[in-house]
Short mmCIF file of C-alpha atoms in Angstrom, two decimals:
data_model
loop_
_atom_site.label_atom_id
_atom_site.label_comp_id
_atom_site.label_asym_id
_atom_site.label_seq_id
_atom_site.Cartn_x
_atom_site.Cartn_y
_atom_site.Cartn_z
CA MET A 1 114.60 -81.37 5.06
CA LYS A 2 113.40 -84.83 4.04
CA LEU A 3 115.09 -87.96 5.37
CA SER A 4 115.38 -89.27 1.79
CA ARG A 5 117.92 -86.56 1.04
CA HIS A 6 120.33 -88.31 3.44
CA LEU A 7 120.26 -91.62 1.64
CA SER A 8 123.08 -91.30 -0.85
CA GLY A 9 126.87 -91.47 -0.85
CA ILE A 10 128.68 -89.97 2.12
CA ALA A 11 125.43 -88.84 3.73
CA ALA A 12 124.16 -92.42 3.87
CA PHE A 13 127.39 -93.51 5.54
CA ALA A 14 127.12 -90.67 8.05
CA LEU A 15 123.55 -91.65 8.86
CA SER A 16 124.60 -95.27 9.42
CA VAL A 17 127.24 -94.08 11.89
CA VAL A 18 124.64 -92.01 13.74
CA ILE A 19 122.17 -94.92 13.84
CA ALA A 20 124.86 -97.27 15.17
CA ALA A 21 125.79 -94.73 17.82
CA ALA A 22 122.12 -94.27 18.67
CA MET A 23 121.66 -98.02 19.16
CA THR A 24 124.63 -98.04 21.52
CA LEU A 25 123.32 -95.01 23.40
CA SER A 26 119.85 -96.47 23.82
CA SER A 27 121.28 -99.34 25.82
CA ALA A 28 123.54 -96.97 27.78
CA GLY A 29 120.74 -94.55 28.56
CA THR A 30 119.83 -96.33 31.77
CA ALA A 31 123.17 -95.40 33.39
CA ARG A 32 122.41 -93.38 36.46
CA ALA A 33 123.19 -89.67 36.57
CA GLU A 34 125.34 -88.44 39.41
CA ARG A 35 123.64 -86.25 41.96
CA THR A 36 126.12 -83.63 43.04
CA GLY A 37 126.22 -82.30 46.58
CA LEU A 38 124.78 -79.00 45.40
CA ARG A 39 121.27 -78.66 46.77
CA ALA A 40 120.32 -75.90 44.37
CA ALA A 41 118.49 -75.07 41.16
CA ASP A 42 119.26 -73.59 37.75
CA PRO A 43 122.82 -74.80 37.00
CA SER A 44 124.93 -72.73 34.63
CA VAL A 45 128.25 -74.33 33.69
CA LEU A 46 130.85 -73.80 30.98
CA ARG A 47 134.32 -75.19 30.34
CA VAL A 48 137.42 -73.08 29.80
CA GLY A 49 140.37 -75.29 28.95
CA GLY A 50 140.29 -78.06 31.56
CA THR A 51 138.37 -76.02 34.13
CA TYR A 52 134.62 -76.17 34.69
CA ILE A 53 133.07 -72.92 35.93
CA SER A 54 129.60 -72.58 37.43
CA ALA A 55 127.42 -69.74 38.65
CA GLN A 56 124.57 -70.04 41.14
CA SER A 57 122.24 -67.87 43.17
CA THR A 58 123.08 -67.64 46.87
CA GLY A 59 119.92 -65.91 48.06
CA GLY A 60 121.04 -62.31 48.08
CA GLY A 61 123.95 -62.79 45.71
CA ILE A 62 125.81 -64.86 43.13
CA ALA A 63 128.64 -67.34 43.69
CA VAL A 64 131.10 -68.88 41.23
CA ARG A 65 132.87 -72.24 41.57
CA GLN A 66 135.76 -73.71 39.58
CA ALA A 67 136.71 -77.40 39.39
CA PRO A 68 138.44 -79.96 37.16
CA SER A 69 135.14 -81.76 36.45
CA THR A 70 131.42 -81.14 36.67
CA ALA A 71 131.12 -83.67 39.50
CA ALA A 72 133.78 -81.81 41.51
CA LEU A 73 131.97 -78.48 41.43
CA ALA A 74 129.98 -79.29 44.57
CA SER A 75 133.14 -79.60 46.67
CA ALA A 76 134.87 -76.57 45.13
CA PRO A 77 134.96 -73.30 47.09
CA ALA A 78 132.08 -70.95 46.31
CA ARG A 79 133.34 -67.42 45.81
CA GLN A 80 130.77 -64.67 46.15
CA VAL A 81 131.16 -62.41 43.11
CA TRP A 82 128.12 -60.16 43.56
CA SER A 83 125.81 -59.13 46.39
CA ASP A 84 122.46 -57.39 46.18
CA ALA A 85 123.66 -54.17 47.79
CA ARG A 86 120.78 -52.17 46.31
CA GLY A 87 118.08 -54.52 47.58
CA LEU A 88 116.74 -55.42 44.14
CA GLY A 89 114.96 -58.50 45.54
CA GLU A 90 114.91 -62.19 44.61
CA VAL A 91 117.98 -63.18 42.60
CA TRP A 92 117.24 -65.96 40.11
CA ALA A 93 119.09 -68.18 37.64
CA PRO A 94 122.48 -66.53 37.05
CA GLU A 95 123.89 -67.55 33.67
CA ILE A 96 127.65 -67.35 33.11
CA VAL A 97 128.79 -66.63 29.55
CA ARG A 98 132.18 -65.96 27.96
CA ASP A 99 132.38 -63.43 25.13
CA GLY A 100 135.58 -61.95 23.70
CA GLY A 101 137.59 -63.45 26.55
CA ARG A 102 135.49 -61.65 29.18
CA TYR A 103 132.98 -63.24 31.58
CA TYR A 104 129.39 -62.05 31.82
CA ILE A 105 126.80 -63.21 34.32
CA TYR A 106 123.18 -62.50 33.42
CA PHE A 107 120.58 -62.82 36.15
CA SER A 108 117.07 -61.79 37.05
CA ALA A 109 116.31 -59.78 40.17
CA GLY A 110 113.22 -58.13 41.59
CA ARG A 111 110.09 -58.77 43.56
CA GLY A 112 107.00 -60.18 41.88
CA PRO A 113 106.25 -58.33 38.64
CA ALA A 114 109.38 -56.19 39.06
CA HIS A 115 111.76 -58.95 37.90
CA ARG A 116 114.10 -57.70 35.19
CA MET A 117 117.38 -58.87 33.65
CA TYR A 118 120.76 -57.59 34.86
CA VAL A 119 124.37 -58.25 33.88
CA ILE A 120 127.78 -58.06 35.55
CA SER A 121 131.15 -58.70 33.90
CA SER A 122 134.79 -59.39 34.71
CA ALA A 123 138.09 -60.30 33.07
CA VAL A 124 138.31 -63.36 35.34
CA PRO A 125 135.54 -65.77 36.34
CA ASP A 126 135.56 -65.53 40.14
CA SER A 127 136.32 -61.92 41.13
CA GLY A 128 136.41 -58.33 39.95
CA TYR A 129 132.88 -58.09 38.59
CA THR A 130 131.35 -54.75 37.71
CA THR A 131 128.31 -53.25 39.40
CA GLU A 132 125.11 -54.67 37.96
CA THR A 133 123.60 -53.01 34.89
CA GLY A 134 119.98 -53.44 33.87
CA LEU A 135 119.46 -54.79 30.36
CA ALA A 136 117.28 -52.38 28.41
CA LEU A 137 115.12 -55.06 26.80
CA ALA A 138 112.39 -53.81 24.49
CA ASP A 139 108.96 -53.23 26.11
CA ASP A 140 110.47 -53.42 29.65
CA LYS A 141 108.34 -56.35 30.84
CA TRP A 142 108.91 -59.04 33.50
CA ALA A 143 111.96 -61.08 32.41
CA ILE A 144 113.93 -64.06 33.77
CA ASP A 145 116.36 -66.79 32.65
CA GLY A 146 118.21 -64.77 30.03
CA THR A 147 121.33 -65.87 28.19
CA LEU A 148 123.61 -64.59 25.43
CA PHE A 149 124.92 -66.53 22.43
CA THR A 150 126.30 -65.86 18.95
CA PHE A 151 124.74 -67.36 15.83
CA GLY A 152 125.19 -66.36 12.19
CA GLY A 153 127.75 -63.71 13.14
CA GLN A 154 125.19 -61.94 15.35
CA ARG A 155 124.90 -61.79 19.14
CA TRP A 156 121.46 -62.80 20.42
CA PHE A 157 119.77 -62.71 23.80
CA VAL A 158 116.96 -65.13 24.64
CA TRP A 159 114.84 -65.12 27.79
CA SER A 160 111.49 -65.98 29.39
CA GLY A 161 109.00 -63.20 29.96
CA TRP A 162 105.48 -61.88 29.99
CA ALA A 163 103.69 -60.34 27.03
CA GLY A 164 102.09 -57.75 29.30
CA ASP A 165 102.10 -56.83 32.97
CA THR A 166 100.20 -59.81 34.40
CA ASN A 167 101.28 -63.36 35.14
CA VAL A 168 99.26 -65.23 32.51
CA GLU A 169 101.97 -67.25 30.76
CA GLN A 170 105.72 -67.18 30.25
CA ASN A 171 106.86 -66.96 26.65
CA LEU A 172 110.32 -67.19 25.11
CA TYR A 173 111.63 -64.00 23.49
CA ILE A 174 114.72 -63.19 21.43
CA THR A 175 116.45 -59.93 20.55
CA ARG A 176 119.64 -58.85 18.83
CA MET A 177 122.54 -57.52 20.89
CA SER A 178 125.05 -54.97 19.58
CA THR A 179 127.38 -55.72 22.52
CA PRO A 180 127.13 -58.26 25.34
CA THR A 181 125.35 -55.63 27.44
CA THR A 182 123.34 -53.72 24.82
CA PRO A 183 120.08 -55.05 23.34
CA THR A 184 119.11 -53.52 20.04
CA GLY A 185 115.72 -53.41 18.38
CA ALA A 186 112.49 -55.20 19.19
CA ARG A 187 111.86 -58.35 21.17
CA TYR A 188 110.36 -61.23 19.21
CA VAL A 189 108.32 -64.08 20.65
CA ILE A 190 109.59 -67.48 19.50
CA SER A 191 107.57 -69.83 21.69
CA GLN A 192 104.43 -69.84 23.80
CA PRO A 193 103.19 -72.68 26.04
CA ARG A 194 100.24 -73.58 23.84
CA GLU A 195 100.72 -77.34 23.24
CA SER A 196 98.68 -79.73 25.39
CA TRP A 197 101.77 -81.49 26.77
CA GLU A 198 103.21 -78.18 28.05
CA ARG A 199 99.92 -77.16 29.67
CA VAL A 200 99.51 -80.00 32.16
CA VAL A 201 100.65 -77.68 34.93
CA GLY A 202 99.55 -74.07 34.88
CA ASN A 203 98.98 -70.83 36.73
CA PRO A 204 100.95 -69.76 34.87
CA PHE A 205 101.76 -71.97 31.90
CA ILE A 206 105.47 -71.63 31.20
CA ASN A 207 108.27 -71.77 28.69
CA GLU A 208 111.47 -70.83 30.54
CA ALA A 209 115.21 -71.51 30.99
CA PRO A 210 116.15 -71.33 27.26
CA GLU A 211 119.60 -72.62 26.27
CA ALA A 212 121.07 -72.34 22.77
CA VAL A 213 122.97 -75.12 21.03
CA LYS A 214 123.93 -75.74 17.39
CA ASP A 215 123.35 -79.12 15.73
CA PRO A 216 125.70 -81.01 13.38
CA ASN A 217 124.03 -79.33 10.38
CA GLY A 218 124.68 -75.90 11.88
CA GLN A 219 121.02 -75.28 12.72
CA LEU A 220 120.12 -73.41 15.88
CA HIS A 221 118.17 -75.07 18.72
CA ILE A 222 116.72 -73.49 21.83
CA VAL A 223 116.12 -76.15 24.47
CA TYR A 224 113.80 -74.91 27.21
CA SER A 225 111.85 -76.01 30.29
CA ALA A 226 108.09 -76.48 30.19
CA ASN A 227 105.39 -77.00 32.83
CA GLY A 228 105.75 -75.59 36.33
CA SER A 229 109.08 -75.93 38.12
CA TRP A 230 107.03 -76.64 41.25
CA SER A 231 105.78 -79.89 39.63
CA ASP A 232 107.33 -83.25 38.78
CA ARG A 233 106.00 -82.68 35.24
CA TYR A 234 108.78 -80.13 34.69
CA CYS A 235 110.68 -81.17 31.55
CA LEU A 236 112.91 -80.16 28.66
CA ALA A 237 111.64 -79.56 25.13
CA ASP A 238 113.24 -78.31 21.92
CA LEU A 239 112.79 -75.51 19.40
CA ARG A 240 114.63 -76.10 16.11
CA LEU A 241 115.16 -73.23 13.68
CA ARG A 242 114.55 -74.40 10.12
CA ALA A 243 117.57 -74.42 7.81
CA GLY A 244 118.18 -70.83 6.67
CA GLY A 245 115.46 -69.55 9.00
CA ASP A 246 115.17 -66.16 10.66
CA PRO A 247 115.56 -66.41 14.46
CA THR A 248 113.14 -63.51 14.93
CA TYR A 249 110.31 -65.10 12.92
CA VAL A 250 108.24 -67.37 15.14
CA TRP A 251 107.03 -69.61 12.28
CA ASP A 252 110.61 -70.49 11.31
CA TRP A 253 110.84 -72.37 14.61
CA TYR A 254 109.61 -75.96 14.93
CA LYS A 255 108.78 -77.35 18.37
CA SER A 256 109.31 -80.93 19.51
CA ASN A 257 106.03 -82.84 19.80
CA GLY A 258 106.45 -83.47 23.50
CA CYS A 259 109.07 -83.42 26.23
CA LEU A 260 112.50 -84.81 25.35
CA PHE A 261 113.67 -85.13 28.98
CA GLY A 262 111.08 -85.59 31.70
CA SER A 263 109.60 -88.00 34.22
CA ASP A 264 105.94 -87.99 33.09
CA ARG A 265 105.39 -90.54 30.31
CA ALA A 266 102.16 -88.86 29.18
CA THR A 267 104.04 -85.71 28.15
CA MET A 268 106.99 -87.38 26.37
CA MET A 269 107.50 -87.18 22.62
CA THR A 270 106.98 -90.52 20.86
CA GLY A 271 110.25 -92.44 20.94
CA TRP A 272 111.51 -90.70 24.08
CA ASP A 273 111.28 -92.47 27.44
CA PRO A 274 110.73 -90.92 30.88
CA THR A 275 113.51 -90.77 33.43
CA LEU A 276 114.19 -93.70 35.74
CA HIS A 277 115.94 -92.10 38.69
CA VAL A 278 114.85 -88.46 38.96
CA ASP A 279 111.63 -86.46 38.80
CA GLY A 280 111.06 -83.19 37.03
CA PRO A 281 114.44 -82.66 35.31
CA GLY A 282 114.76 -79.16 33.97
CA HIS A 283 116.65 -75.88 33.74
CA HIS A 284 119.73 -77.45 32.21
CA SER A 285 123.13 -76.30 31.04
CA PHE A 286 124.95 -77.60 27.96
CA VAL A 287 128.56 -77.74 29.18
CA LEU A 288 130.30 -76.30 26.12
CA LEU A 289 133.87 -75.13 25.58
CA ASP A 290 133.90 -71.42 26.44
CA GLY A 291 130.11 -71.70 26.54
CA ASP A 292 130.22 -71.10 22.79
CA ILE A 293 127.61 -72.82 20.61
CA ALA A 294 130.22 -72.91 17.83
CA THR A 295 131.78 -75.69 19.93
CA SER A 296 128.54 -77.71 20.06
CA PRO A 297 129.18 -81.44 19.76
CA PRO A 298 129.11 -83.51 16.58
CA ALA A 299 126.88 -86.51 15.98
CA GLY A 300 127.59 -89.72 17.82
CA PRO A 301 129.35 -89.01 21.12
CA ARG A 302 127.66 -88.08 24.38
CA PHE A 303 128.56 -84.74 25.92
CA PRO A 304 128.27 -83.23 29.41
CA LEU A 305 124.99 -81.84 30.66
CA MET A 306 123.94 -80.42 34.00
CA PHE A 307 120.36 -80.09 35.15
CA HIS A 308 118.37 -79.82 38.33
CA ALA A 309 115.93 -82.47 39.48
CA VAL A 310 114.51 -84.24 42.52
CA ALA A 311 115.48 -87.83 43.32
CA LYS A 312 112.65 -90.33 42.83
CA GLY A 313 111.12 -91.32 46.15
CA THR A 314 111.69 -87.83 47.52
CA PRO A 315 108.84 -85.32 47.88
CA TYR A 316 108.93 -82.96 44.92
CA SER A 317 109.67 -79.45 46.13
CA TRP A 318 112.00 -76.59 45.29
CA GLU A 319 113.91 -77.33 48.50
CA ASN A 320 114.68 -80.89 47.33
CA ARG A 321 116.26 -79.94 44.00
CA TYR A 322 119.89 -80.88 43.38
CA TRP A 323 122.29 -80.32 40.52
CA TYR A 324 122.84 -83.50 38.51
CA THR A 325 125.48 -84.43 35.97
CA GLY A 326 124.14 -86.10 32.83
CA THR A 327 124.85 -86.36 29.14
CA PHE A 328 123.21 -85.51 25.83
CA SER A 329 123.60 -86.64 22.24
CA TRP A 330 122.22 -85.64 18.86
CA TRP A 331 119.43 -87.77 17.36
CA GLY A 332 119.06 -87.60 13.59
CA GLY A 333 116.12 -87.81 11.21
CA THR A 334 113.56 -86.50 13.68
CA THR A 335 110.39 -84.84 12.39
CA TYR A 336 108.62 -82.12 14.34
CA ARG A 337 105.03 -81.57 13.17
CA ARG A 338 102.58 -78.69 13.54
CA ALA A 339 99.23 -77.65 12.10
CA ASN A 340 97.15 -74.58 11.30
CA VAL A 341 100.10 -72.20 11.20
CA PRO A 342 102.05 -70.53 8.37
CA GLY A 343 104.80 -72.48 6.64
CA SER A 344 105.39 -76.20 6.25
CA GLY A 345 103.60 -78.52 8.63
CA ALA A 346 106.68 -80.67 9.22
CA ASP A 347 110.42 -80.22 9.54
CA THR A 348 112.94 -83.07 9.74
CA GLY A 349 116.40 -82.71 11.24
CA TRP A 350 118.40 -83.25 14.39
CA SER A 351 116.81 -83.61 17.80
CA LEU A 352 118.41 -84.48 21.14
CA LYS A 353 118.51 -87.42 23.51
CA PHE A 354 119.19 -86.76 27.18
CA PHE A 355 120.56 -89.35 29.60
CA GLU A 356 120.46 -89.56 33.36
#
């Protein structure tokens, strides 16, 4: 989509509103994010009515909290909803989702190359969950950071995984789901860590922690974390599905030309500034109503975001990660460019701005 197509009638007015909002946001972007009291990684948060619900790993299990705000989650009681009774191994990145009025928590468990995706479900968010069920993802390879969403009337599952059986790189994959617990058909790669700015930290190179969101034009975005989570170069980047594109076709996805939220200036996309108060922000959660991308925000306002990061001036380590509250907003007329691949070399549309 070319920017010139916006410059008439109502569309021109809408663009002027977005630009005015953007100018306001640019001056507000230095407001400091709030570090919660949760010394943890991989936040997953959704809103149901006026209640914010989070899920987190507790070593050998999963805990859920409920609070009237994102900032209050840290002081809310943590209710254990699942324990690793079968000794599956390391429990990573539980993701709480609401589908058809029921709650589902997707998580990865295993040891080393045995990590696979599992799901539990309940009619209420903080008790009564089923025994874990393994997701039968195509090819049965190492898999982490999975989440469910609905787009175009179809349920989809997106996750980070290996192409084979060795830890070379983490790619993003997508598959259709016939139910919230039943994958159907093949897995399709939609992103690999092949750009120079997402290969500054390796062994392995990674694309992980994908989160779906829908922009004001109704186009699908997958915002993900790049570079090693053990490094302060950890950051967020964006995949935007072209208008009318097929989510399973890798060349219908356009990748941001750099990090959109990170602390290393050298890896940032032109026009995006590094963070002022935290290092290595990543593995975020768009705090959406019912966790539904159909409730994604319109242009202009800022909306809640949670992410993990390490405070500047603190040694960067997994142990020093905290959950932070932040905000995000849509940013119009942004061109993502690529070369030497099928399809158009440029795609213009909505991107995102993230604020501490």
